Coordinates of C-alpha atoms in Angstrom, one line a residue:
X1 CA 99.4 122.0 36.3
X2 CA 99.6 124.5 39.2
X3 CA 98.2 124.0 42.6
X4 CA 95.5 126.6 42.0
X5 CA 94.4 124.8 38.9
X6 CA 94.2 121.5 40.7
X7 CA 92.2 123.1 43.5
X8 CA 89.9 124.7 40.9
X9 CA 89.2 121.4 39.2
X10 CA 88.5 119.7 42.5
X11 CA 86.1 122.4 43.4
X12 CA 84.4 122.1 40.1
X13 CA 83.9 118.4 40.6
X14 CA 82.5 118.7 44.1
X15 CA 78.8 117.9 43.9
X16 CA 76.3 120.5 44.9
X17 CA 74.5 120.1 48.3
X18 CA 71.2 119.7 46.5
X19 CA 72.4 116.9 44.3
X20 CA 71.5 113.3 45.2
X21 CA 74.7 111.4 45.8
X22 CA 75.2 108.8 43.1
X23 CA 77.9 106.8 44.8
X24 CA 77.1 103.7 46.8
X25 CA 79.9 101.6 48.2
X26 CA 81.8 101.7 44.9
X27 CA 85.3 103.1 44.9
X28 CA 85.4 106.9 45.0
X29 CA 87.4 108.2 42.0
X30 CA 90.5 110.2 42.9
X31 CA 89.0 113.3 41.2
X32 CA 86.1 113.3 43.5
X33 CA 88.0 113.0 46.8
X34 CA 87.7 116.6 47.7
X35 CA 87.4 116.3 51.5
X36 CA 90.1 117.0 54.1
X37 CA 91.0 115.5 57.5
X38 CA 89.2 118.6 59.0
X39 CA 86.0 117.4 57.4
X40 CA 86.5 114.0 59.2
X41 CA 86.9 115.9 62.4
X42 CA 83.8 118.0 61.8
X43 CA 81.5 115.1 60.9
X44 CA 82.5 113.2 64.0
X45 CA 82.1 116.1 66.3
X46 CA 78.9 117.3 64.6
X47 CA 77.4 113.8 64.6
X48 CA 78.1 113.5 68.4
X49 CA 77.5 117.0 69.5
X50 CA 73.9 116.2 70.2
X51 CA 71.3 115.2 72.7
X52 CA 72.0 111.6 72.0
X53 CA 75.5 112.0 73.4
X54 CA 74.1 114.2 76.2
X55 CA 72.0 111.2 77.2
X56 CA 75.0 108.9 77.4
X57 CA 76.7 111.6 79.5
X58 CA 73.9 111.3 82.1
X59 CA 74.5 107.6 82.7
X60 CA 77.4 107.9 85.2
X61 CA 75.2 110.1 87.4
X62 CA 72.1 107.9 86.9
X63 CA 74.2 104.9 87.9
X64 CA 75.0 106.6 91.3
X65 CA 78.4 108.3 90.8
X66 CA 79.2 111.7 92.3
X67 CA 79.8 114.7 90.0
X68 CA 83.6 114.3 90.3
X69 CA 83.5 110.5 89.8
X70 CA 81.1 110.9 86.8
X71 CA 83.5 113.4 85.1
X72 CA 86.4 111.1 85.7
X73 CA 84.5 108.1 84.2
X74 CA 83.4 110.2 81.2
X75 CA 86.9 111.5 80.4
X76 CA 88.3 108.0 80.7
X77 CA 85.6 106.5 78.4
X78 CA 86.1 109.2 75.7
X79 CA 89.9 109.1 75.7
X80 CA 90.2 105.3 75.7
X81 CA 87.5 105.0 73.1
X82 CA 89.2 107.6 70.9
X83 CA 92.5 105.8 71.1
X84 CA 90.9 102.6 70.0
X85 CA 89.0 104.3 67.2
X86 CA 91.9 106.3 65.7
X87 CA 93.2 103.8 63.2
X88 CA 89.7 103.2 61.7
X89 CA 90.0 106.4 59.8
X90 CA 92.9 105.1 57.8
X91 CA 91.1 102.6 55.6
X92 CA 88.7 104.9 53.6
X93 CA 91.5 106.9 51.8
X94 CA 93.3 103.7 51.0
X95 CA 90.4 101.7 49.6
X96 CA 88.1 104.5 48.5
X97 CA 85.1 102.7 50.2
X98 CA 83.6 102.3 53.6
X99 CA 85.0 100.3 56.4
X100 CA 82.6 97.4 56.1
X101 CA 83.7 96.8 52.5
X102 CA 87.3 97.4 53.4
X103 CA 87.1 94.7 56.1
X104 CA 86.8 92.2 53.3
X105 CA 90.5 92.4 53.0
X106 CA 90.8 90.7 56.4
X107 CA 87.5 88.8 56.7
X108 CA 87.0 87.9 53.0
X109 CA 84.9 89.8 50.5
X110 CA 81.9 87.8 51.6
X111 CA 82.9 87.8 55.3
X112 CA 82.7 91.6 55.3
X113 CA 79.0 91.1 55.8
X114 CA 80.0 90.9 59.5
X115 CA 81.0 94.6 59.3
X116 CA 77.7 95.4 57.6
X117 CA 75.8 93.7 60.5
X118 CA 77.8 95.7 63.1
X119 CA 77.1 99.0 61.3
X120 CA 73.4 98.1 61.1
X121 CA 73.3 97.4 64.9
X122 CA 75.1 100.7 65.6
X123 CA 73.0 102.7 63.1
X124 CA 69.7 101.5 64.5
X125 CA 70.9 102.2 68.1
X126 CA 72.1 105.7 67.6
X127 CA 69.4 106.7 65.1
X128 CA 66.8 105.6 67.6
X129 CA 68.5 107.3 70.5
X130 CA 68.8 110.6 68.6
X131 CA 65.2 110.6 67.5
X132 CA 64.0 109.5 70.9
X133 CA 65.7 112.1 73.0
X134 CA 65.4 114.9 70.5
X135 CA 61.7 114.2 70.1
X136 CA 61.2 114.1 73.9
X137 CA 63.0 117.5 74.2
X138 CA 60.7 119.0 71.7
X139 CA 57.6 117.6 73.4
X140 CA 58.9 118.7 76.8
X141 CA 59.5 122.2 75.5
X142 CA 56.2 122.4 73.8
X143 CA 54.4 121.3 76.9
X144 CA 56.1 124.0 79.0
X145 CA 55.8 126.8 76.4
X146 CA 52.5 126.1 74.8
X147 CA 50.7 123.8 77.3
X148 CA 50.2 121.1 74.7
X149 CA 50.4 118.3 77.2
X150 CA 52.3 115.0 76.8
X151 CA 51.0 111.9 75.1
X152 CA 52.2 108.9 73.2
X153 CA 50.4 110.3 70.1
X154 CA 52.2 113.6 70.2
X155 CA 55.6 111.9 70.8
X156 CA 54.9 109.5 67.9
X157 CA 54.1 112.4 65.5
X158 CA 57.3 114.3 66.6
X159 CA 59.4 111.1 66.2
X160 CA 57.9 110.6 62.7
X161 CA 58.7 114.2 61.6
X162 CA 62.3 114.0 62.9
X163 CA 62.8 110.5 61.4
X164 CA 61.5 111.6 58.0
X165 CA 63.8 114.7 57.9
X166 CA 66.8 112.5 58.8
X167 CA 66.0 110.1 56.0
X168 CA 65.6 113.0 53.6
X169 CA 69.1 114.2 54.3
X170 CA 70.5 110.7 54.0
X171 CA 68.9 110.3 50.6
X172 CA 70.6 113.4 49.3
X173 CA 73.9 112.0 50.7
X174 CA 77.4 113.1 51.7
X175 CA 77.5 116.8 50.7
X176 CA 74.2 117.7 52.5
X177 CA 75.3 115.6 55.5
X178 CA 78.5 117.5 55.6
X179 CA 76.6 120.8 55.5
X180 CA 74.3 119.7 58.4
X181 CA 77.3 118.8 60.5
X182 CA 79.0 122.1 59.7
X183 CA 76.0 123.9 61.2
X184 CA 75.7 121.6 64.2
X185 CA 79.3 121.9 65.2
X186 CA 79.0 125.6 65.6
X187 CA 75.4 126.0 66.7
X188 CA 75.2 123.2 69.3
X189 CA 78.6 124.0 70.7
X190 CA 77.5 127.6 71.3
X191 CA 74.2 126.6 72.7
X192 CA 75.6 124.0 75.1
X193 CA 78.3 126.5 76.3
X194 CA 75.4 128.9 77.0
X195 CA 74.2 126.2 79.4
X196 CA 77.1 127.3 81.7
X197 CA 75.2 130.6 82.1
X198 CA 71.7 129.0 82.3
X199 CA 72.6 126.5 85.0
X200 CA 75.4 128.3 86.8
X201 CA 73.3 129.0 89.9
X202 CA 71.7 125.5 89.9
X203 CA 74.7 123.1 89.6
X204 CA 76.0 121.6 92.8
X205 CA 79.8 121.0 92.3
X206 CA 79.8 118.9 95.4
X207 CA 77.0 116.6 94.2
X208 CA 77.4 113.1 95.8
X209 CA 74.5 110.8 96.5
X210 CA 76.8 108.6 98.6
X211 CA 78.0 105.0 98.3
X212 CA 74.5 103.5 98.8
X213 CA 73.5 104.9 95.4
X214 CA 76.1 102.9 93.3
X215 CA 74.0 100.9 90.8
X216 CA 76.3 97.9 91.0
X217 CA 76.8 98.0 94.8
X218 CA 80.3 99.5 94.9
X219 CA 82.5 102.1 93.3
X220 CA 84.7 100.3 90.8
X221 CA 82.1 98.1 89.1
X222 CA 79.8 101.2 88.7
X223 CA 82.7 103.4 87.5
X224 CA 83.8 100.8 84.9
X225 CA 80.3 100.3 83.7
X226 CA 79.9 104.1 83.3
X227 CA 83.1 104.4 81.4
X228 CA 82.2 101.6 79.1
X229 CA 78.8 103.2 78.3
X230 CA 80.6 106.4 77.4
X231 CA 83.1 104.5 75.4
X232 CA 80.3 103.1 73.3
X233 CA 80.0 106.5 71.6
X234 CA 83.6 106.6 70.0
X235 CA 83.5 102.8 69.4
X236 CA 80.3 103.3 67.5
X237 CA 82.1 105.3 64.9
X238 CA 84.4 102.4 64.0
X239 CA 82.1 101.0 61.3
X240 CA 81.4 104.4 59.9
X241 CA 84.6 106.4 59.6
X242 CA 85.3 105.0 56.2
X243 CA 81.9 106.4 55.0
X244 CA 83.4 109.8 55.2
X245 CA 87.2 109.3 55.0
X246 CA 86.7 107.6 51.6
X247 CA 86.3 111.1 50.2
X248 CA 89.8 112.1 51.4
X249 CA 92.7 111.7 49.0
X250 CA 94.6 108.4 49.2
X251 CA 98.0 110.1 49.8
X252 CA 96.9 112.0 52.9
X253 CA 99.5 111.4 55.7
X254 CA 98.2 108.9 58.3
X255 CA 99.1 111.2 61.2
X256 CA 96.7 113.8 60.0
X257 CA 93.9 111.2 59.8
X258 CA 94.7 109.8 63.3
X259 CA 94.8 113.3 64.8
X260 CA 91.5 114.4 63.1
X261 CA 89.8 111.3 64.6
X262 CA 91.2 111.7 68.1
X263 CA 90.4 115.4 68.3
X264 CA 87.0 114.9 66.9
X265 CA 86.2 112.4 69.7
X266 CA 87.9 114.6 72.3
X267 CA 85.6 117.5 71.3
X268 CA 82.6 115.3 72.3
X269 CA 83.5 116.1 75.9
X270 CA 81.3 119.2 75.3
X271 CA 78.0 117.3 75.1
X272 CA 79.2 114.6 77.4
X273 CA 80.0 116.9 80.3
X274 CA 76.8 118.9 79.6
X275 CA 75.0 115.6 80.2
X276 CA 77.0 114.9 83.4
X277 CA 76.4 118.4 84.8
X278 CA 72.7 118.7 84.0
X279 CA 72.0 115.1 85.2
X280 CA 72.8 116.2 88.8
X281 CA 70.0 118.8 88.5
X282 CA 67.3 116.3 87.8
X283 CA 68.7 113.2 89.6
X284 CA 65.9 110.8 90.5
X285 CA 63.5 112.0 87.8
X286 CA 62.1 109.3 85.5
X287 CA 62.4 111.4 82.3
X288 CA 65.7 113.3 82.1
X289 CA 64.9 115.4 79.1
X290 CA 61.4 116.6 80.2
X291 CA 62.6 117.2 83.7
X292 CA 65.5 119.3 82.4
X293 CA 63.2 121.4 80.3
X294 CA 61.1 122.1 83.4
X295 CA 64.0 123.3 85.6
X296 CA 65.6 125.4 82.8
X297 CA 65.3 129.2 82.6
X298 CA 62.5 129.9 80.1
X299 CA 64.9 131.5 77.6
X300 CA 67.1 128.4 77.6
X301 CA 64.2 126.0 77.4
X302 CA 63.5 127.6 74.0
X303 CA 67.1 127.2 72.9
X304 CA 67.0 123.5 74.0
X305 CA 64.4 123.0 71.3
X306 CA 67.0 124.1 68.8
X307 CA 69.7 122.0 70.3
X308 CA 67.4 119.0 70.2
X309 CA 66.3 119.5 66.6
X310 CA 69.8 120.1 65.2
X311 CA 71.3 117.3 67.3
X312 CA 68.7 114.8 66.3
X313 CA 69.3 115.6 62.6
X314 CA 73.0 115.3 62.9
X315 CA 73.3 112.0 64.9
X316 CA 70.5 110.4 62.9
X317 CA 72.1 111.3 59.6
X318 CA 75.6 110.1 60.4
X319 CA 74.2 106.8 61.8
X320 CA 71.9 106.0 58.9
X321 CA 74.0 107.1 56.0
X322 CA 76.6 104.4 56.2
X323 CA 74.2 101.6 56.8
X324 CA 72.3 102.6 53.6
X325 CA 75.6 102.1 51.8
X326 CA 76.2 98.7 53.2
X327 CA 72.7 97.4 52.9
X328 CA 72.7 98.3 49.2
X329 CA 75.8 96.1 48.6
X330 CA 74.5 93.1 50.6
X331 CA 71.1 93.3 48.8
X332 CA 72.1 94.4 45.3
X333 CA 68.6 94.9 44.0
X334 CA 68.5 98.0 46.1
X335 CA 70.5 101.1 45.3
X336 CA 71.8 103.5 48.0
X337 CA 68.6 105.6 48.2
X338 CA 66.3 102.6 48.3
X339 CA 68.4 100.8 50.9
X340 CA 68.4 104.0 53.1
X341 CA 64.6 104.2 52.9
X342 CA 64.3 100.5 53.9
X343 CA 66.7 100.8 56.9
X344 CA 65.1 104.1 57.9
X345 CA 61.7 102.6 58.0
X346 CA 62.8 99.6 60.0
X347 CA 64.7 101.9 62.5
X348 CA 61.5 104.0 62.9
X349 CA 59.5 101.0 63.8
X350 CA 62.1 100.1 66.3
X351 CA 61.9 103.6 67.8
X352 CA 58.2 103.4 68.4
X353 CA 58.4 99.9 69.9
X354 CA 61.5 100.7 72.0
X355 CA 60.4 104.0 73.3
X356 CA 56.7 103.4 73.8
X357 CA 56.8 99.8 74.9
X358 CA 60.2 99.1 76.6
X359 CA 62.3 100.9 79.1
X360 CA 64.5 103.4 77.4
X361 CA 67.4 103.2 79.9
X362 CA 67.6 99.4 79.7
X363 CA 67.4 99.4 75.9
X364 CA 70.2 102.0 75.5
X365 CA 72.3 100.2 78.0
X366 CA 71.9 96.9 76.3
X367 CA 72.6 98.2 72.8
X368 CA 75.6 100.2 73.8
X369 CA 77.0 97.0 75.5
X370 CA 76.4 95.0 72.4
X371 CA 78.2 97.6 70.2
X372 CA 81.2 97.8 72.5
X373 CA 81.6 94.0 72.9
X374 CA 81.0 93.0 69.3
X375 CA 82.6 95.9 67.4
X376 CA 85.8 96.4 69.4
X377 CA 87.4 93.0 68.5
X378 CA 86.4 93.5 64.9
X379 CA 88.3 96.8 65.0
X380 CA 91.3 95.2 66.6
X381 CA 91.5 92.6 63.9
X382 CA 91.3 95.3 61.2
X383 CA 94.0 97.3 62.9
X384 CA 96.4 94.4 63.2
X385 CA 95.7 93.5 59.6
X386 CA 96.5 97.0 58.5
X387 CA 99.8 97.0 60.4
X388 CA 101.0 93.6 59.2
X389 CA 100.1 94.6 55.6
X390 CA 101.8 98.0 55.8
X391 CA 98.5 99.7 54.9
X392 CA 98.5 98.1 51.5
X393 CA 95.1 97.4 49.9
X394 CA 93.7 96.7 46.4
X395 CA 90.8 99.1 45.9
X396 CA 89.6 96.9 43.0
X397 CA 89.7 93.5 44.8
X398 CA 87.7 94.6 47.9
X399 CA 84.8 95.3 45.5
X400 CA 84.7 91.8 43.9
X401 CA 81.7 90.6 45.9
X402 CA 79.8 93.8 45.4
X403 CA 80.2 93.5 41.6
X404 CA 79.0 89.9 41.4
X405 CA 82.5 88.5 40.7
X406 CA 84.7 85.9 42.4
X407 CA 88.5 85.7 42.9
X408 CA 91.1 88.3 43.6
X409 CA 93.4 89.0 46.5
X410 CA 90.7 88.8 49.2
X411 CA 88.7 85.8 48.0
X412 CA 90.4 83.5 50.5
X413 CA 88.1 80.4 51.0
X414 CA 84.9 80.9 49.1
X415 CA 84.9 84.6 49.9
X416 CA 85.6 84.1 53.6
X417 CA 88.9 84.6 55.4
X418 CA 88.5 82.2 58.3
X419 CA 91.4 83.7 60.2
X420 CA 89.6 86.9 60.9
X421 CA 86.3 85.2 61.6
X422 CA 87.9 82.6 63.8
X423 CA 89.5 85.4 65.9
X424 CA 86.3 87.5 66.1
X425 CA 83.8 84.9 67.1
X426 CA 85.4 83.7 70.4
X427 CA 86.4 87.2 71.3
X428 CA 82.8 88.4 71.0
X429 CA 81.4 85.3 72.8
X430 CA 83.9 85.7 75.7
X431 CA 83.1 89.4 75.9
X432 CA 79.4 88.6 76.3
X433 CA 80.1 86.0 78.9
X434 CA 82.0 88.6 81.1
X435 CA 79.7 91.5 80.3
X436 CA 77.6 93.3 82.9
X437 CA 75.2 95.8 81.3
X438 CA 72.1 95.3 83.5
X439 CA 69.4 94.4 83.2
X440 CA 69.4 92.9 79.7
X441 CA 73.1 91.8 79.2
X442 CA 74.4 90.0 82.3
X443 CA 76.9 87.4 81.4
X444 CA 77.4 84.3 83.7
X445 CA 81.0 85.3 84.3
X446 CA 80.2 89.0 85.1
X447 CA 81.3 88.6 88.8
X448 CA 84.7 87.0 87.9
X449 CA 86.6 90.2 88.8
X450 CA 84.6 91.2 91.8
X451 CA 81.7 92.7 89.8
X452 CA 84.0 94.9 87.6
X453 CA 83.2 94.5 84.0
X454 CA 86.3 93.0 82.2
X455 CA 84.5 92.2 79.0
X456 CA 86.4 94.7 76.9
X457 CA 90.0 93.8 77.9
X458 CA 89.0 90.1 77.6
X459 CA 87.6 90.5 74.1
X460 CA 90.4 92.8 72.9
X461 CA 93.1 90.5 74.2
X462 CA 91.6 87.3 72.9
X463 CA 91.0 88.8 69.4
X464 CA 94.6 90.1 69.2
X465 CA 96.2 86.8 70.5
X466 CA 94.1 84.5 68.4
X467 CA 94.4 86.5 65.2
X468 CA 98.2 86.9 65.4
X469 CA 98.5 83.2 66.3
X470 CA 96.5 82.2 63.2
X471 CA 98.6 84.5 61.0
X472 CA 101.7 82.7 62.2
X473 CA 100.3 79.2 62.1
X474 CA 98.5 79.7 58.8
X475 CA 100.3 82.4 56.8
X476 CA 98.3 84.4 54.4
X477 CA 99.3 84.5 50.7
X478 CA 102.1 86.8 49.7
X479 CA 99.9 88.7 47.2
X480 CA 97.8 90.3 50.0
X481 CA 100.8 92.1 51.3
X482 CA 102.7 95.2 50.2
X483 CA 105.6 94.8 47.7
X484 CA 107.9 95.2 50.7
X485 CA 106.4 92.0 52.2
X486 CA 104.5 91.5 55.5
X487 CA 105.5 93.1 58.7
X488 CA 106.2 90.7 61.7
X489 CA 104.2 87.7 60.3
X490 CA 105.2 85.2 57.6
X491 CA 103.7 84.9 54.2
X492 CA 103.0 81.8 51.9
X493 CA 103.6 81.6 48.2
X494 CA 100.4 81.0 46.3
X495 CA 98.9 81.9 42.9
X496 CA 96.6 84.9 42.8
X497 CA 93.1 83.7 42.0
X498 CA 91.9 85.4 38.8
X499 CA 88.8 87.7 39.0
X500 CA 85.9 86.2 37.0
X501 CA 82.2 86.7 36.7
X502 CA 80.1 84.8 39.1
X503 CA 77.3 83.1 37.1
X504 CA 75.1 83.0 40.2
X505 CA 75.4 86.7 40.8
X506 CA 72.6 89.2 40.2
X507 CA 72.8 91.3 37.0
X508 CA 72.2 94.2 39.3
X509 CA 75.6 93.7 40.8
X510 CA 77.4 93.4 37.5
X511 CA 76.0 96.8 36.5
X512 CA 77.9 98.3 39.4
X513 CA 81.4 97.5 38.2
X514 CA 84.0 99.9 39.6
X515 CA 85.1 102.2 36.7
X516 CA 88.7 101.8 35.6
X517 CA 89.6 105.3 36.9
X518 CA 88.8 104.2 40.5
X519 CA 90.7 100.9 40.6
X520 CA 94.1 102.5 41.2
X521 CA 95.7 101.1 44.3
X522 CA 97.1 103.6 46.8
X523 CA 100.8 103.4 47.2
X524 CA 101.9 101.6 50.4
X525 CA 103.6 103.5 53.1

């Protein structure tokens, strides 16, 4: 069959944007993997090219850094976070499912619920941030343009409309989400670049509030905290990259996937630096979004409403989509659509409580800290596991728990691989002990390095050392590795547990069996 014929068949199989996606976390058949690494780039950039990212970009200035220092902290956070994130795009094409389910290969098919929890934490955080700041921008613009006034009721109504539209896109699924992000990549980039014109006469390139403004008392602790908050954005994609990369063919060269992820995150410097620059214009104001609307030229205030709406849709959709997938596998009575509705409703309640009752700055700071500390060691364990196994995975066996069965390559001990869990738990705990995300996360050891937050290197280092030590001390069975054998670590001989039906499992799971076409294992590289 010629290349044009193959391309024609792939196009014919691509679902229409208006079709409700039928796949949950089941393996995507090869014939339906019609996406490219460029789509992975576009979804990441589109999902982050929003006011939610702009808000994160304001934190270095809000914490007391000068403009130059804030730019340096922002670039550092984005680049380091992107380097850590890059390998997480490799799992989806190999397993045909999302990263939480793929993590079952290293945490056990039941232990993968840890990944589902981390994705839930991330989804609620970024869905909430996106609706909060986008809603506030719309309210601020309406107040200035139409004199509507500001009130909790008006904000609640705007939040509800934005939240409902996000859930609607999530219900339709991947193809509509891809379209939304295509629009956002172009539209929001153009609108933010127009900000260079709008604020050219207002920005003070020498902005420096002085050393007394440092939130943590001195430069380095404040600089590191700022970089970690920025880093939370790329790290937050770790649990979600597989949601989108699973639609990419299994034989896609890894360098293309790594490059797409790194460039996708590097492109987010557009909204980040927009936030850094504009934060200097309204420094000291309680509400950044509303204050920015007030100092903007009238023509750009109108455009900010467009940026806010498109951005809220994009970030909210990319955050909520993957968690709906995961939730439906953990609670098998719910399909993807039902699970998305449940999670969306819970997240909306959190939005109202968090925005109208608690301090937004403290809430964002705490959730970003929790995401960085808890998700990064999970990612490190996944990456080490990928490397020692030479990228070899059984697409069928990672689905065992989701289908109400037991056994297979990744069953380990009752569905839990204690090696991965035993490495993650102390890494996350130690990270929290050293963390310094005031005022809600302040670990008892936060001053161990002179006030500099060392929670990330501590959690990364501990996760890597403990996991590798356990792989050496307690070798995994040979059947989990590629035919060429493990890389660097030893393997143990053991019989492969047969896959059988679990009599305790729900009939709803057994109805979701992976079709034979989709159980083909990708060839190891």
